Coordinates of C-alpha atoms in Angstrom, one line a residue:
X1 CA 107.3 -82.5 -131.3
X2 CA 106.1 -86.0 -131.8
X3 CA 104.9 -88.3 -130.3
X4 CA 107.1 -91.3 -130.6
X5 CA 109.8 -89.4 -129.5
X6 CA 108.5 -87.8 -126.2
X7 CA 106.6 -91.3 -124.7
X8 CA 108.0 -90.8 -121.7
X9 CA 106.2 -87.4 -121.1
X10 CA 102.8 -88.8 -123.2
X11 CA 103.3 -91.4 -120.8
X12 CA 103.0 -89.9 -117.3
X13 CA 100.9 -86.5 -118.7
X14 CA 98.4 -89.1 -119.7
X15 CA 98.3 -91.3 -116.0
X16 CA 100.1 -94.2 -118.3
X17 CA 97.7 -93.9 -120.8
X18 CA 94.6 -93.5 -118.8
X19 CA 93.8 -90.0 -121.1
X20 CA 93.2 -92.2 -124.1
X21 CA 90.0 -93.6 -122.4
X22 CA 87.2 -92.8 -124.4
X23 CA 84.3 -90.3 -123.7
X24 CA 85.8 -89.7 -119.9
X25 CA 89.3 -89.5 -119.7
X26 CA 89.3 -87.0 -116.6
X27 CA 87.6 -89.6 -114.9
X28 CA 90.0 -92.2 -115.8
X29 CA 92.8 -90.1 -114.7
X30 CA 91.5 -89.9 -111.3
X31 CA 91.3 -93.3 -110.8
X32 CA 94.6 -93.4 -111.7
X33 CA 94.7 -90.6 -108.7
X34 CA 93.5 -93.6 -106.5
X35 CA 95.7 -95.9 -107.6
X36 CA 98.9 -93.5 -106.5
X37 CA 96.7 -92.5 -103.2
X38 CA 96.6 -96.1 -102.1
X39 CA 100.5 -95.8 -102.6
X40 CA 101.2 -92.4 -100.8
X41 CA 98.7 -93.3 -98.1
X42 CA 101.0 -94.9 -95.9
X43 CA 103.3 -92.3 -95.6
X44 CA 103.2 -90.0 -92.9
X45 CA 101.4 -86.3 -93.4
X46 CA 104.3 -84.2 -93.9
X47 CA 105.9 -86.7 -96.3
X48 CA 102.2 -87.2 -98.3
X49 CA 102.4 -83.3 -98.7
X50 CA 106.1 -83.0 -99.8
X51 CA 105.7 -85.8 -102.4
X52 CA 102.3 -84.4 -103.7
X53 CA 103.8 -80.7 -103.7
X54 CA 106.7 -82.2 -105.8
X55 CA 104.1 -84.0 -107.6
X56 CA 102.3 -81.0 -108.6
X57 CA 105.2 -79.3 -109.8
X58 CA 106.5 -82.2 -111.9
X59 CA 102.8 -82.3 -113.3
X60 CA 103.2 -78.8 -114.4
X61 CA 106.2 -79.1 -116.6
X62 CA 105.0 -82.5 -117.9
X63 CA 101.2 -81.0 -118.8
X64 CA 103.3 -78.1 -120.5
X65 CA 105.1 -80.4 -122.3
X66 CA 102.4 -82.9 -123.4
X67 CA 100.5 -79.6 -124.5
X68 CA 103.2 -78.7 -127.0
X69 CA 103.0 -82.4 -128.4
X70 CA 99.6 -82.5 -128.4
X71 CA 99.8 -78.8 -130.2
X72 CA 96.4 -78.1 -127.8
X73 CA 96.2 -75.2 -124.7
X74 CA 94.6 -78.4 -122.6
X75 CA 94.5 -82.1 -124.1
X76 CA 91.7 -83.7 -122.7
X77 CA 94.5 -86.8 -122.9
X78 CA 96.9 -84.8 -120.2
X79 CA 95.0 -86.3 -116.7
X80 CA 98.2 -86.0 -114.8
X81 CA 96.1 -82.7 -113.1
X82 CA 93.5 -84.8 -112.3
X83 CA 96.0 -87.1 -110.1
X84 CA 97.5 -84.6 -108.5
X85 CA 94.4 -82.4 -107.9
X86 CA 92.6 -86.0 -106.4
X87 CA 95.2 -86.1 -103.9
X88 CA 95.2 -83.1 -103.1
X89 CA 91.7 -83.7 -102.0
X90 CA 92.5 -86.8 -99.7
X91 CA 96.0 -85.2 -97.9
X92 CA 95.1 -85.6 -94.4
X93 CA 92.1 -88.0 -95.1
X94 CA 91.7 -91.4 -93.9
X95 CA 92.6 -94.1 -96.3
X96 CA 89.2 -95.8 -96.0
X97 CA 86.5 -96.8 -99.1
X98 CA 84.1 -94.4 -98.3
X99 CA 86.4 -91.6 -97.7
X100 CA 88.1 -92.7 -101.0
X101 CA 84.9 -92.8 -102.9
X102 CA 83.3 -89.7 -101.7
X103 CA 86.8 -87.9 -102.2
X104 CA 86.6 -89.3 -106.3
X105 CA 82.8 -88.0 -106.3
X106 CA 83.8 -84.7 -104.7
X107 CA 86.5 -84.3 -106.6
X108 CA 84.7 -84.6 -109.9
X109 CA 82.3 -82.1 -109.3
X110 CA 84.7 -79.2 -108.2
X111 CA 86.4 -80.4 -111.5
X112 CA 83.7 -80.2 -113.6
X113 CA 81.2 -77.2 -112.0
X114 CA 84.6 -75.4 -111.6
X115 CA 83.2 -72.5 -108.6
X116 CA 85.2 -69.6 -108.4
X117 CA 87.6 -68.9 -108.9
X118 CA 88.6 -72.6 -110.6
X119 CA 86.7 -71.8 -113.6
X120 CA 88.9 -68.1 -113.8
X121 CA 92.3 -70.0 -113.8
X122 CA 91.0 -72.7 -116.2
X123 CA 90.3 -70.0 -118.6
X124 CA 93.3 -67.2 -118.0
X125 CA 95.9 -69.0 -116.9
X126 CA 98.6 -70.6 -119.6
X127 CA 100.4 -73.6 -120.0
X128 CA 101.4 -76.3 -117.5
X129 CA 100.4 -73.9 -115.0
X130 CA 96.9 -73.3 -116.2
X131 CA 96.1 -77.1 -116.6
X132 CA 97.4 -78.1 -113.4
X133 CA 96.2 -75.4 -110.8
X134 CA 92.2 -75.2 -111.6
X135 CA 92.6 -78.8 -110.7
X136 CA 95.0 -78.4 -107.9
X137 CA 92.1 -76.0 -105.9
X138 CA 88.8 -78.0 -107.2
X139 CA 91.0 -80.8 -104.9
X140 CA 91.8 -78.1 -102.3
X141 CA 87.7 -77.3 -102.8
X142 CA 87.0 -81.1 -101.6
X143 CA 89.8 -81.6 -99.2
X144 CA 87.8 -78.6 -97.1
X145 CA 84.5 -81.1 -97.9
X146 CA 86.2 -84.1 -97.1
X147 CA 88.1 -82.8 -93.7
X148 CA 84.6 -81.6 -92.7
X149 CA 82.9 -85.0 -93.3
X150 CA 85.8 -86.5 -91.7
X151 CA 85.8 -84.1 -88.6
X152 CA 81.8 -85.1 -88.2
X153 CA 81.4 -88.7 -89.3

């Protein structure tokens, strides 16, 4: 599959390009999970959690996709599960800086430590399904954090 031919899917498995960042393009591609936060915030709960459920499964077939045109199990240039595992971690969190900070931090390190069983699914689990969902529950990992912080701050 090239390239040229499928930019429409490089384009959104990539957070418009954000992948291509060097050194840290996870990182990059939750920003770009801000970015759509600050869009989505407004709406009202249920909404925010049919559009990021719809999200998530649109991010599936699009990873799956960019995989085969990248011709790798997980591209580091496919972020699109980054944005939709960062907002999973802010549904049902106020749209504030700090919250939206601490969320990005929190996020990150569920990403990147990967506790059980994240770590399990990033390793057994194939295709759009794997790249997506170890994301999907590090963001379900810092939503708990976050609705914590939230219920006490």
């Amino acid at each position: 599959m090239s390239v040229r031919k499928n930019w429409l899917v490089v384009l959104l498995a990539t957070g418009c390009y954000s992948g291509f960042f060097p050194g840290i393009p996870g990182t990059a591609g939750s920003l770009m999970g801000v970015v759509l936060f600050l869009a989505l915030a407004p709406l009202l709960f249920p909404l925010y959690c049919t559009t990021v459920i719809a999200f998530i499964f649109f991010a599936i077939w699009w990873a799956a996709r960019a995989a085969l045109i990248f011709q790798k199990k997980d591209p580091p240039q496919v972020v699109i599960d980054e944005i939709a595992g960062y907002l999973v971690a802010m549904a049902g969190i106020t749209p504030s800086w700090g919250y939206i900070i601490t969320g990005f931090i929190l996020f990150r390190i569920m990403d990147i430590v990967k506790p059980y069983p994240i770590r399990w699914i990033d390793q057994h689990v194939a295709g759009g399904y794997g790249i997506v969902l170890d994301d999907v529950l590090a963001g379900v990992y810092a939503n708990i954090v976050m609705q914590i912080l939230q219920l006490f701050l």
